[in-house]
CSV table of C-alpha atoms in Angstrom, one decimal:
chain,number,residue,atom,x,y,z
A,274,VAL,CA,-0.8,15.5,-11.2
A,275,GLY,CA,-0.9,13.1,-13.9
A,276,GLU,CA,2.3,11.3,-13.7
A,277,GLN,CA,3.0,8.0,-12.0
A,278,VAL,CA,3.7,8.1,-8.5
A,279,THR,CA,5.4,6.0,-6.0
A,280,LEU,CA,4.6,5.9,-2.4
A,281,LYS,CA,7.7,4.3,-1.0
A,282,CYS,CA,7.7,2.2,2.1
A,283,SER,CA,10.3,-0.4,3.4
A,284,PHE,CA,10.3,-2.6,6.6
A,285,ARG,CA,12.7,-4.1,8.6
A,286,SER,CA,12.1,-7.9,10.8
A,287,SER,CA,13.4,-9.6,12.9
A,288,SER,CA,11.7,-13.0,11.8
A,289,PRO,CA,12.4,-14.8,8.3
A,290,ILE,CA,9.5,-13.7,5.9
A,291,THR,CA,6.9,-16.3,5.1
A,292,GLU,CA,3.4,-16.2,3.4
A,293,SER,CA,2.1,-15.0,7.1
A,294,LEU,CA,3.4,-11.3,6.0
A,295,THR,CA,0.8,-9.1,5.2
A,296,ILE,CA,0.9,-5.3,4.0
A,297,ASP,CA,-1.9,-3.4,4.0
A,298,TRP,CA,-1.9,0.8,2.8
A,299,THR,CA,-5.1,2.7,4.0
A,300,TYR,CA,-5.8,6.0,2.5
A,301,ARG,CA,-7.4,9.2,4.2
A,302,PRO,CA,-8.6,12.4,2.5
A,303,PHE,CA,-6.8,15.9,3.7
A,304,THR,CA,-11.0,17.4,3.6
A,305,SER,CA,-12.0,14.9,6.5
A,306,GLY,CA,-13.2,11.7,5.4
A,307,GLN,CA,-12.7,7.7,6.6
A,308,MET,CA,-10.0,6.2,6.5
A,309,GLU,CA,-10.0,3.1,3.3
A,310,THR,CA,-7.8,0.4,2.6
A,311,ILE,CA,-6.5,0.7,-0.8
A,312,PHE,CA,-4.3,-2.7,-1.3
A,313,HIS,CA,-3.8,-5.5,0.6
A,314,TYR,CA,-0.7,-8.0,0.0
A,315,GLN,CA,-0.5,-11.2,1.3
A,316,SER,CA,1.6,-13.6,-1.2
A,317,VAL,CA,0.1,-11.9,-3.4
A,318,PRO,CA,-0.9,-8.1,-4.5
A,319,TYR,CA,-4.6,-7.4,-3.7
A,320,PRO,CA,-5.6,-3.4,-5.1
A,321,ALA,CA,-8.7,-1.9,-4.8
A,322,ILE,CA,-11.7,-3.0,-6.5
A,323,VAL,CA,-14.0,-0.2,-5.0
A,324,GLY,CA,-13.4,3.3,-4.1
A,325,LYS,CA,-11.4,6.1,-5.7
A,326,PHE,CA,-8.2,4.6,-6.1
A,327,LYS,CA,-10.1,1.6,-7.9
A,328,ASP,CA,-7.6,0.0,-11.4
A,329,ARG,CA,-4.9,3.1,-10.2
A,330,ILE,CA,-2.7,1.0,-7.7
A,331,THR,CA,0.3,-1.0,-8.9
A,332,TRP,CA,2.3,-3.0,-6.9
A,333,VAL,CA,6.6,-2.0,-7.4
A,334,GLY,CA,7.4,-3.2,-4.0
A,335,ASN,CA,9.5,-6.7,-3.7
A,336,VAL,CA,9.3,-8.5,0.0
A,337,ALA,CA,12.2,-10.5,-0.4
A,338,LYS,CA,14.2,-6.7,-0.3
A,339,SER,CA,11.9,-5.1,2.7
A,340,ASP,CA,10.0,-3.0,0.1
A,341,ALA,CA,6.4,-2.6,0.5
A,342,SER,CA,6.2,0.2,-2.1
A,343,ILE,CA,3.1,0.9,-4.4
A,344,ALA,CA,2.4,3.3,-7.2
A,345,ILE,CA,-0.5,5.5,-7.8
A,346,GLN,CA,-1.1,6.1,-11.6
A,347,ASN,CA,-3.2,9.1,-12.9
A,348,PRO,CA,-3.0,10.8,-10.0
A,349,VAL,CA,-5.2,14.0,-9.3
A,350,LEU,CA,-5.3,16.8,-6.6
A,351,SER,CA,-8.1,15.4,-4.8
A,352,ASP,CA,-5.7,12.4,-4.1
A,353,ASN,CA,-3.6,14.4,-1.8
A,354,GLY,CA,-4.4,12.6,2.3
A,355,THR,CA,-2.3,10.4,4.8
A,356,PHE,CA,-1.8,7.4,3.0
A,357,ILE,CA,0.0,4.3,5.9
A,358,CYS,CA,1.9,1.9,4.9
A,359,SER,CA,1.5,-1.1,7.4
A,360,VAL,CA,3.8,-4.4,7.7
A,361,ARG,CA,2.8,-7.4,9.8
A,362,ASN,CA,5.4,-10.4,10.0
A,363,PRO,CA,4.3,-12.6,12.5
A,364,PRO,CA,5.6,-14.0,14.8
A,365,ASP,CA,7.4,-10.4,14.8
A,366,VAL,CA,5.8,-7.8,15.7
């Protein structure tokens, strides 16, 4: 609580990384609730502009090094939940 936390995500792809690569981070609270997208990446990072993580997500990954990690600033106990990292690099599925 209170200190930046890094959510690590790495990926492998048999296709070269291009501008078509996308990364989506989604979040679902433990106390039931809707899944929400909290971060999107396609060539540049797009942190959430609404929701509980607004202004608290920082891109710390490096797609050239197969790293899709993000950081959350000022985490609180109510942030507890399931975080899912999804990477797509067409045509690789």
